[in-house]
PDB file of C-alpha atoms in Angstrom:
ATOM      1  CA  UNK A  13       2.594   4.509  39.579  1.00  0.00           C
ATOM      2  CA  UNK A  14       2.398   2.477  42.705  1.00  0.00           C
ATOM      3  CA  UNK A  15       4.026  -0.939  42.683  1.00  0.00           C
ATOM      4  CA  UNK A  16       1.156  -3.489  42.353  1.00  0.00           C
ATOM      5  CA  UNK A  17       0.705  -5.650  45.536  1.00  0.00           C
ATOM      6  CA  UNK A  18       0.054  -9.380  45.344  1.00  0.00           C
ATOM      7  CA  UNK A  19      -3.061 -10.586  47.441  1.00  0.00           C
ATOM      8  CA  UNK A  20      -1.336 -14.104  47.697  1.00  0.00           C
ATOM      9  CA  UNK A  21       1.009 -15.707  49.965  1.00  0.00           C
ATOM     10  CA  UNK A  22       4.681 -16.258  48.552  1.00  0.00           C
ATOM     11  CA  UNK A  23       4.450 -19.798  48.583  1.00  0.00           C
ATOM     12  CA  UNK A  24       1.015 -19.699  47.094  1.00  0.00           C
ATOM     13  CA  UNK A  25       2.507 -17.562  44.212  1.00  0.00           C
ATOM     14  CA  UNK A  26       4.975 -20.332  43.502  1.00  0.00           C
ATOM     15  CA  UNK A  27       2.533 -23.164  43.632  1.00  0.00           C
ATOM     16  CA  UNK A  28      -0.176 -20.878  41.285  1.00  0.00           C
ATOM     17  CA  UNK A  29       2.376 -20.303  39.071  1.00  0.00           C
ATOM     18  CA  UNK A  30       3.714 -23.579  38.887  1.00  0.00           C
ATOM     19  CA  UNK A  31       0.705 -24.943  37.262  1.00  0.00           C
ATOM     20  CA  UNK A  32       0.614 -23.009  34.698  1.00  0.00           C
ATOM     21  CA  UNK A  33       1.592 -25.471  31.580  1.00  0.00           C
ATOM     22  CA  UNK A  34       4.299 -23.950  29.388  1.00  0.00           C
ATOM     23  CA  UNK A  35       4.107 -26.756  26.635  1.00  0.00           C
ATOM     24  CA  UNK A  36       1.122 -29.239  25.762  1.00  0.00           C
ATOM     25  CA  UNK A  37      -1.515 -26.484  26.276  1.00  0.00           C
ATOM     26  CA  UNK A  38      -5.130 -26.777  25.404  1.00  0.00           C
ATOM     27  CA  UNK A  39      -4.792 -24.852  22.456  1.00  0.00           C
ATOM     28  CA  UNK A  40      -1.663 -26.762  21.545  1.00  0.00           C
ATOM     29  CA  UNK A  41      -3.148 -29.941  21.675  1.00  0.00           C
ATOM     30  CA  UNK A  42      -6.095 -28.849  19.712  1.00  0.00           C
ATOM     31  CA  UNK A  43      -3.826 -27.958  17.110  1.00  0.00           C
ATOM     32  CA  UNK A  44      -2.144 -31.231  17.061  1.00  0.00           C
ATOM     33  CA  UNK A  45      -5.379 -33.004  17.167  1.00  0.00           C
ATOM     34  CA  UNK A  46      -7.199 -30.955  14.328  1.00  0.00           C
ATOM     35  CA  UNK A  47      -3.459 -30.887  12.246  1.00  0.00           C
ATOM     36  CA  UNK A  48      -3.896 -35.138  12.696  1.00  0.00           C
ATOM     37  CA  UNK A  49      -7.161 -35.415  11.384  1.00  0.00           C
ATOM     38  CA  UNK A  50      -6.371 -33.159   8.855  1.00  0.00           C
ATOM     39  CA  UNK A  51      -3.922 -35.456   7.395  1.00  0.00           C
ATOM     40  CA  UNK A  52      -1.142 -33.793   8.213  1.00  0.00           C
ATOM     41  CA  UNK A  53       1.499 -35.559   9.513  1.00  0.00           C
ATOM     42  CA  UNK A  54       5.565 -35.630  10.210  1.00  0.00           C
ATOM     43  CA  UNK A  55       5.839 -32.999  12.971  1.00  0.00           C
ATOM     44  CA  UNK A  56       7.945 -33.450  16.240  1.00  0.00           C
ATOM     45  CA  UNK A  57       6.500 -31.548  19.440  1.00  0.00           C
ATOM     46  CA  UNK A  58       8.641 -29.303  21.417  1.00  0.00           C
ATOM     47  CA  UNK A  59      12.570 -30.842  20.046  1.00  0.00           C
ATOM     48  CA  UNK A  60      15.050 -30.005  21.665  1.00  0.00           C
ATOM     49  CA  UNK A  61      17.693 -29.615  18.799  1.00  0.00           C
ATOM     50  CA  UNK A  62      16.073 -26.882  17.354  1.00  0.00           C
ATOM     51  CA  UNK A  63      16.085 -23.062  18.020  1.00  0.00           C
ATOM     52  CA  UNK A  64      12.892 -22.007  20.125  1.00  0.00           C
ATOM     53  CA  UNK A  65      12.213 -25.351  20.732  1.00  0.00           C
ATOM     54  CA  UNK A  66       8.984 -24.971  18.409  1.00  0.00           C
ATOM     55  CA  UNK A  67       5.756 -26.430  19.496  1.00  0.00           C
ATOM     56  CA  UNK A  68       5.092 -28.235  16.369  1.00  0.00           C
ATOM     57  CA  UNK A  69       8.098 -28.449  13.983  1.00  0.00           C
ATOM     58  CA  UNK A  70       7.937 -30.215  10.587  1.00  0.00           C
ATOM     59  CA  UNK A  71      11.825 -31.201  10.464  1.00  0.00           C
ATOM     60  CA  UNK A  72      11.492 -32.956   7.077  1.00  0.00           C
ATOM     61  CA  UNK A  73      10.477 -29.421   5.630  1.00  0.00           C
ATOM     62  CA  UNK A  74      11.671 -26.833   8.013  1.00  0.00           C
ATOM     63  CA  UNK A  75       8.425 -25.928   9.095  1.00  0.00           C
ATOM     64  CA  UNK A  76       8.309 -24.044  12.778  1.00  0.00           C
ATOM     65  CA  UNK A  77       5.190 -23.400  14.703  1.00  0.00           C
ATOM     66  CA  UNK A  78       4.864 -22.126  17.356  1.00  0.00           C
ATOM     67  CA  UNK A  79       1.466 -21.248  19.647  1.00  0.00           C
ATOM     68  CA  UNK A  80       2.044 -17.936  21.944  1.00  0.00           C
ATOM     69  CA  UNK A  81       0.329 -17.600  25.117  1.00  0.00           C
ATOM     70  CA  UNK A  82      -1.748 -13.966  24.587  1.00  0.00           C
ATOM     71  CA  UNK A  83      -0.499 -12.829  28.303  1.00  0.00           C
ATOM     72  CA  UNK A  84       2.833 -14.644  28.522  1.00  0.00           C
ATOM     73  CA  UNK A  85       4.415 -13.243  24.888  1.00  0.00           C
ATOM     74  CA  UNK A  86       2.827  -9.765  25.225  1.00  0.00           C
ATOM     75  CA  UNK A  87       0.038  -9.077  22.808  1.00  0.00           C
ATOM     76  CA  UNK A  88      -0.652  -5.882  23.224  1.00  0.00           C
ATOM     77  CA  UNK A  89      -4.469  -6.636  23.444  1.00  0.00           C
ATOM     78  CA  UNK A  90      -3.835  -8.582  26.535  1.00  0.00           C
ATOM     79  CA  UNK A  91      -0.634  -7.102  28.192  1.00  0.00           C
ATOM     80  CA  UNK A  92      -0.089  -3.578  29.182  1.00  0.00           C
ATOM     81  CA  UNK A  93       3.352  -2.301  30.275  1.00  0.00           C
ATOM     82  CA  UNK A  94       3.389  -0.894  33.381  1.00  0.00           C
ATOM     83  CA  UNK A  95      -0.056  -1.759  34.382  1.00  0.00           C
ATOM     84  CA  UNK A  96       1.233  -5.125  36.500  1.00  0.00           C
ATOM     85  CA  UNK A  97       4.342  -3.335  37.529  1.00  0.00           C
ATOM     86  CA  UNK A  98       8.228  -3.722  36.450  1.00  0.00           C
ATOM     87  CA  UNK A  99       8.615  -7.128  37.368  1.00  0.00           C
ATOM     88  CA  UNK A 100       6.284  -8.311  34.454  1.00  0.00           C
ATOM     89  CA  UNK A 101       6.891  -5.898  32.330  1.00  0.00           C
ATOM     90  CA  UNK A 102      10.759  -7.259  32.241  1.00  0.00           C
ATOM     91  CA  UNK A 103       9.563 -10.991  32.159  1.00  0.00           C
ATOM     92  CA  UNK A 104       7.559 -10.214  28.976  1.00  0.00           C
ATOM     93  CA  UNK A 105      10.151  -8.308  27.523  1.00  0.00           C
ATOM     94  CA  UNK A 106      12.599 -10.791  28.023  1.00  0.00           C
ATOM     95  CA  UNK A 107       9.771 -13.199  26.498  1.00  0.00           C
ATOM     96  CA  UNK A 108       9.421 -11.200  23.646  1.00  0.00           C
ATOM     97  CA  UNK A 109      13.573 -11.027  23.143  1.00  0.00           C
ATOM     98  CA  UNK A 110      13.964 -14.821  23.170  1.00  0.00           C
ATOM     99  CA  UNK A 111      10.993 -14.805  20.654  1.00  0.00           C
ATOM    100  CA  UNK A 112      12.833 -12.862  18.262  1.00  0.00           C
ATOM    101  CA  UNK A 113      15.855 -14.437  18.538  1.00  0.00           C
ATOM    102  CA  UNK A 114      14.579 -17.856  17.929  1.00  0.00           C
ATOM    103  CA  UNK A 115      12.801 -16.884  14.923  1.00  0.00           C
ATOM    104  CA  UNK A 116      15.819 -14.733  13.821  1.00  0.00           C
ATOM    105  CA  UNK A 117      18.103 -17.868  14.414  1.00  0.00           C
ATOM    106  CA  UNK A 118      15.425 -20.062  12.349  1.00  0.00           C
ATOM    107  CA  UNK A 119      14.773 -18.152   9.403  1.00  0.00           C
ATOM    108  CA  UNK A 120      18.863 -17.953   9.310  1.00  0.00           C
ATOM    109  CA  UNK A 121      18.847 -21.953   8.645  1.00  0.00           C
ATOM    110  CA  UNK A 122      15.778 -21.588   6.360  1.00  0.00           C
ATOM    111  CA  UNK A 123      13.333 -22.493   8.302  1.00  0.00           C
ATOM    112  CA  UNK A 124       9.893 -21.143   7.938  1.00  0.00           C
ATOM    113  CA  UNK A 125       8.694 -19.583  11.316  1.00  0.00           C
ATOM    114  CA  UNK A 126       4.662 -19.283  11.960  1.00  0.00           C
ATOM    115  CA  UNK A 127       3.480 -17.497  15.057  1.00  0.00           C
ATOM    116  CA  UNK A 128      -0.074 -18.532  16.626  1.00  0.00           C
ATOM    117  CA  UNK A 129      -1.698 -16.795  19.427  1.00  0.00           C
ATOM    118  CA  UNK A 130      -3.453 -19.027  21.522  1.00  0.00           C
ATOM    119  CA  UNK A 131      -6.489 -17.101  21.493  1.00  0.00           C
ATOM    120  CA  UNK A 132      -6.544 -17.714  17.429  1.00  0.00           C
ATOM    121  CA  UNK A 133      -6.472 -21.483  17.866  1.00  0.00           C
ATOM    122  CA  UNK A 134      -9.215 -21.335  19.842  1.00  0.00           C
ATOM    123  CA  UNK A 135     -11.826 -19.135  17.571  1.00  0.00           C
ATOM    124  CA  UNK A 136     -10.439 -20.307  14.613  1.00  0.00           C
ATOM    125  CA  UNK A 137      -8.742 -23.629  14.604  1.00  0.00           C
ATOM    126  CA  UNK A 138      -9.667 -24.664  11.020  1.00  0.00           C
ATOM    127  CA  UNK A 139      -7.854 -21.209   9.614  1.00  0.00           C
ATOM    128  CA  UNK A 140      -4.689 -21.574  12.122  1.00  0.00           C
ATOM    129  CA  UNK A 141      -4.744 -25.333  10.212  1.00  0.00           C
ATOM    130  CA  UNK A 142      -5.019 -23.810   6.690  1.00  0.00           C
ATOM    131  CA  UNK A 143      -2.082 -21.241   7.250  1.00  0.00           C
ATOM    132  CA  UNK A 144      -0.301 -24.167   8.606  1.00  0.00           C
ATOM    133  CA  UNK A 145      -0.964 -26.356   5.480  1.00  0.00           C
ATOM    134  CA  UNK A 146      -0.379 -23.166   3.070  1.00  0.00           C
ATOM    135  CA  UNK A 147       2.989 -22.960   4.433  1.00  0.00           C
ATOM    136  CA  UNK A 148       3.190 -26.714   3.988  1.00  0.00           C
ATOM    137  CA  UNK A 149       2.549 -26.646   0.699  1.00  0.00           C
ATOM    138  CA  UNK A 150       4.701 -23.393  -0.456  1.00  0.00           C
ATOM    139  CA  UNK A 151       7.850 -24.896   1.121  1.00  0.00           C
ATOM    140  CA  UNK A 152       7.205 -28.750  -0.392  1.00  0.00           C
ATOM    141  CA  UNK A 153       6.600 -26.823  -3.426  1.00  0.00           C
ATOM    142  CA  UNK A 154      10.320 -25.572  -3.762  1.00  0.00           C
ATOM    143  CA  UNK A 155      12.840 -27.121  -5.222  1.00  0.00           C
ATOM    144  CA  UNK A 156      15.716 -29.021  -3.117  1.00  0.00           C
ATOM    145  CA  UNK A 157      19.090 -27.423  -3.194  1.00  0.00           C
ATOM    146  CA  UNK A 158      21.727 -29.712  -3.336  1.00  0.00           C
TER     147      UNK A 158
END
């Protein structure tokens, strides 16, 4: 397979690329906004302390969520290895690593770890926000150990 060429400049690259948002997305914020109205409340955004750095985390009840970019965490609906050459096929692998680490590392200090693809926030924000609250609701249903 040929190496895929880039049409852009180098220093075009860098300035594309640069904009693209890696927190505080559209479909993050949506979340946040519909999770507000919802009720729901008592989640930090992105903190640093915590594995992952989660986009929405619910400290109180070790709740993690996180929303996945379709392209950027490698859904394989929307990324193909080898199709955009070996460059991103090692950038999404290493994506894909750190992903499983942090929820490896989270569920290890019993914390409950839910995974949204972007592209489900945006067709179905209402069901991303009932998963949320089911998860919710489970966990503040448990009893504390002591």
């Amino acid at each position: 397979m040929r190496p895929v060429t880039d049409f852009l400049s180098k220093e075009t690259r860098s300035r594309v690329m640069a904009r693209i948002r890696s927190k505080n997305t559209k479909p993050e914020l949506a979340l946040r906004r519909a999770l507000f109205k919802a009720g729901i409340r008592g989640w930090r955004c992105h903190p640093r302390n915590i594995p992952g750095k989660p986009d929405v985390a619910f400290t109180r009840w070790r709740v993690a969520v996180f929303v996945d970019g379709c392209f950027w965490h490698g859904h394989p609906d929307f990324f193909t290895p080898g199709k955009s050459g070996a460059y991103w096929d090692a950038k999404i692998e290493r994506t894909k690593e750190r992903d499983r680490l942090a929820n490896a590392t989270l569920t290890g200090q019993g914390w409950e770890v839910l995974r949204l693809w972007d592209f489900e926030v945006e067709a179905d924000l209402s069901g991303c926000v009932a998963r949320i609250t089911e998860v919710l609701d489970r966990v503040r249903a448990m009893p504390v150990a002591v």
